[in-house]
XYZ file of C-alpha atoms in Angstrom:
263
model
C -6.855 -18.571 -3.235
C -6.556 -16.143 -0.322
C -2.919 -15.589 -1.288
C -4.089 -14.589 -4.770
C -6.876 -12.377 -3.452
C -4.804 -10.459 -0.951
C -1.434 -10.603 -2.688
C 0.508 -10.013 0.527
C 0.244 -12.411 3.447
C 1.044 -11.668 7.057
C 4.783 -11.441 7.613
C 7.375 -9.917 9.916
C 6.670 -6.245 9.335
C 9.559 -5.028 11.457
C 12.009 -7.196 9.501
C 10.902 -5.461 6.296
C 11.389 -2.049 7.906
C 14.818 -3.027 9.223
C 16.008 -3.948 5.734
C 15.020 -0.498 4.429
C 16.266 1.557 7.392
C 18.790 4.236 6.325
C 21.711 4.828 8.663
C 22.655 7.244 10.171
C 19.550 9.153 9.016
C 17.310 6.935 11.179
C 19.279 7.816 14.295
C 19.188 11.521 13.431
C 15.429 11.345 12.888
C 14.949 9.595 16.243
C 16.962 12.283 18.067
C 14.924 15.018 16.339
C 11.659 13.471 17.532
C 13.049 13.005 21.055
C 14.031 16.658 21.306
C 10.674 17.738 19.899
C 8.561 15.644 22.263
C 10.589 16.782 25.282
C 10.124 20.437 24.380
C 13.676 21.219 23.261
C 12.567 23.223 20.263
C 15.408 25.726 20.438
C 17.932 22.910 20.067
C 16.258 21.932 16.794
C 16.439 25.403 15.242
C 19.902 24.968 13.665
C 18.502 22.028 11.665
C 15.199 23.622 10.660
C 14.797 24.676 7.045
C 14.159 28.327 6.294
C 10.450 27.634 5.770
C 10.081 26.127 9.257
C 12.286 28.515 11.224
C 9.681 31.208 11.815
C 7.663 32.312 14.889
C 4.369 30.747 13.792
C 5.858 27.321 13.062
C 7.951 27.350 16.251
C 4.858 28.199 18.298
C 2.954 25.340 16.654
C 5.800 22.891 17.347
C 5.807 23.920 21.018
C 2.026 23.551 21.223
C 2.155 20.049 19.707
C 5.010 19.102 22.026
C 2.943 20.075 25.076
C 0.195 17.658 24.013
C 2.478 14.655 23.591
C 2.627 11.897 26.217
C 5.247 12.612 28.867
C 7.673 10.266 30.537
C 9.906 7.534 29.220
C 8.437 5.374 26.453
C 8.341 1.624 27.031
C 9.097 0.920 23.378
C 10.177 2.873 20.294
C 10.324 1.545 16.750
C 10.630 2.803 13.216
C 7.338 2.059 11.444
C 7.809 3.814 8.128
C 10.763 4.796 5.961
C 11.298 6.191 2.481
C 14.543 7.336 0.871
C 14.704 9.299 -2.369
C 17.484 11.024 -4.278
C 17.398 13.834 -6.801
C 19.560 16.614 -8.178
C 18.745 20.121 -6.973
C 19.605 23.382 -8.696
C 23.309 23.827 -9.204
C 23.696 20.067 -9.703
C 23.798 19.430 -5.944
C 22.680 15.944 -5.001
C 19.936 15.831 -2.386
C 18.702 12.840 -0.420
C 15.281 12.898 1.239
C 14.486 10.690 4.233
C 10.853 10.331 5.310
C 10.860 8.573 8.702
C 7.979 7.622 11.011
C 8.382 6.379 14.576
C 5.953 4.849 17.030
C 6.474 5.534 20.745
C 4.627 3.326 23.217
C 3.745 4.672 26.647
C 1.586 3.042 29.332
C -1.764 3.290 27.543
C -1.025 5.664 24.670
C 0.966 5.573 21.449
C 2.655 8.523 19.764
C 3.265 8.348 16.014
C 5.708 11.027 14.872
C 7.024 11.747 11.399
C 10.059 13.751 10.331
C 11.300 14.557 6.823
C 15.016 15.212 6.456
C 16.856 16.520 3.404
C 20.606 16.045 3.144
C 22.575 18.267 0.785
C 26.293 17.682 0.925
C 27.221 17.577 4.609
C 24.163 19.486 5.835
C 20.940 17.810 6.959
C 17.796 19.930 7.291
C 14.381 19.279 8.788
C 11.745 20.134 6.183
C 8.665 18.548 7.786
C 7.377 17.308 11.138
C 4.029 16.000 12.332
C 2.691 13.849 15.152
C -0.523 12.309 16.475
C -1.496 10.205 19.469
C -3.601 7.019 19.534
C -5.196 4.736 22.090
C -3.903 1.699 20.168
C -0.750 0.783 18.298
C -0.646 1.070 14.503
C -0.469 -2.709 14.316
C -3.761 -2.955 16.228
C -5.437 -0.099 14.362
C -4.567 -1.451 10.920
C -4.901 -5.177 11.632
C -7.201 -6.995 9.211
C -10.294 -7.521 11.336
C -13.946 -8.161 10.567
C -15.169 -6.581 13.793
C -17.099 -3.333 13.503
C -17.254 -3.287 9.714
C -20.238 -1.837 7.877
C -22.376 -3.347 5.090
C -20.343 -1.649 2.350
C -17.085 -3.082 3.694
C -18.591 -6.573 3.889
C -19.913 -6.252 0.335
C -16.518 -5.066 -0.874
C -14.754 -7.974 0.828
C -17.138 -10.470 -0.766
C -16.375 -8.891 -4.123
C -12.627 -9.245 -3.543
C -13.143 -12.954 -2.855
C -15.689 -13.597 -5.625
C -14.025 -11.702 -8.467
C -10.934 -13.943 -8.767
C -13.223 -16.998 -8.700
C -15.225 -15.542 -11.586
C -12.003 -14.883 -13.548
C -10.816 -18.446 -12.884
C -14.173 -19.796 -14.083
C -13.795 -17.827 -17.321
C -10.195 -19.017 -17.689
C -11.081 -22.704 -17.299
C -14.052 -22.312 -19.652
C -11.779 -20.674 -22.207
C -9.208 -23.459 -22.024
C -11.938 -26.043 -22.618
C -13.523 -24.170 -25.537
C -12.596 -25.183 -29.139
C -11.590 -21.829 -30.615
C -8.817 -19.846 -32.258
C -6.282 -17.719 -30.357
C -7.062 -19.618 -27.182
C -3.884 -18.559 -25.365
C -4.519 -14.855 -25.913
C -8.131 -15.128 -24.841
C -7.114 -17.137 -21.755
C -4.735 -14.380 -20.670
C -7.370 -11.759 -21.394
C -9.892 -13.431 -19.052
C -7.622 -12.549 -16.104
C -7.519 -8.811 -16.842
C -9.648 -6.271 -14.986
C -9.882 -2.545 -15.732
C -11.103 0.567 -13.868
C -10.460 0.137 -10.149
C -12.338 1.035 -6.984
C -10.186 0.763 -3.861
C -11.054 0.719 -0.165
C -9.085 1.487 2.966
C -10.207 -1.472 5.073
C -9.536 0.309 8.372
C -11.580 3.430 7.599
C -13.870 2.341 4.759
C -12.660 5.257 2.612
C -13.073 4.669 -1.133
C -10.841 5.641 -4.036
C -11.285 5.445 -7.805
C -8.825 4.934 -10.660
C -10.150 5.169 -14.204
C -6.940 3.987 -15.894
C -5.785 0.739 -14.297
C -5.203 -2.911 -15.131
C -5.372 -5.651 -12.487
C -4.912 -9.403 -12.683
C -7.870 -11.419 -11.340
C -9.760 -8.097 -11.019
C -9.061 -7.905 -7.272
C -6.227 -7.451 -4.818
C -5.392 -6.739 -1.205
C -2.130 -5.091 -0.166
C -0.800 -3.619 3.072
C 2.392 -1.688 3.690
C 4.211 -2.467 6.957
C 2.093 -1.070 9.835
C -0.267 0.498 7.297
C -3.943 -0.228 6.577
C -5.060 -2.914 4.142
C -5.993 -1.532 0.746
C -8.569 -3.695 -1.057
C -9.228 -3.162 -4.751
C -11.886 -4.286 -7.207
C -11.760 -3.929 -10.994
C -14.319 -4.612 -13.701
C -13.509 -8.100 -15.136
C -13.507 -6.938 -18.740
C -11.623 -9.935 -20.112
C -13.798 -12.555 -18.412
C -17.080 -10.828 -19.286
C -16.099 -10.157 -22.900
C -15.012 -13.750 -23.435
C -18.205 -15.227 -21.978
C -20.314 -12.871 -24.118
C -18.346 -13.775 -27.255
C -17.911 -17.492 -26.546
C -20.638 -18.800 -28.874
C -19.433 -16.602 -31.711
C -15.847 -17.763 -31.171
C -16.940 -21.405 -31.326
C -19.025 -20.823 -34.462
C -16.205 -19.015 -36.253
C -13.698 -21.775 -35.556
C -13.507 -24.360 -38.372
C -13.998 -27.952 -37.228
C -10.919 -30.071 -36.819
C -10.267 -32.451 -39.742
C -11.318 -36.036 -39.060
C -8.571 -38.365 -38.015
C -7.474 -41.003 -40.511
C -8.963 -44.431 -39.858
C -6.319 -47.190 -40.116
C -6.926 -49.575 -43.046
C -8.547 -52.819 -42.054
C -10.207 -51.244 -39.073
C -13.692 -52.348 -38.342
């Protein structure tokens, strides 16, 4: 049941990242972050896009670099990667690499992101950002019950209870003498209109147009926060409300023939 509720179970997050890692873009991104955090901003200027190569942005990059942990990191790993391709003006093919790295120092972690765009043989930096933490992303975004508020507890109970309610409606449907049983059975599993929650922060989101099996889910990207979701169990509720009418509108089954001589 927990596998159904959460959808994604704990697994080797780094193995998933490794399968998606683009080479040599990942190595280029790592070298860009290394030069940035060590204050070598001028060495990055040939790669900066026109929008970034200006005095204000360069001053901001230097200011952020000064606030980063110094020294040699004890561990560095790629914690996020996205690759996308599209055709720019003039029918030039562009590839975008969005890469995030986590640097571990003695008691601090630096999470830095760089966005690279490759057009032909040229690779440009079109975005950079960084932030420091007192814990690793794995610790920050781990699914934990500690320190959660009443709303988060209520939401978690809903994520557990909603699939059970849908299963109850499904079993009831399968045991009910009625027409179109298969279609109604499938409908009992459908939820609409979704409220989502970032489990790490408690932040809520809302989606008016959505369809979700079992009316609940829990998903986490590698090194990212768990996203819990609850939907209104329209199929289950509608079936239970209509059940008596469906039974009444279903003609009784014809009696079975009694073998001659029986009795």
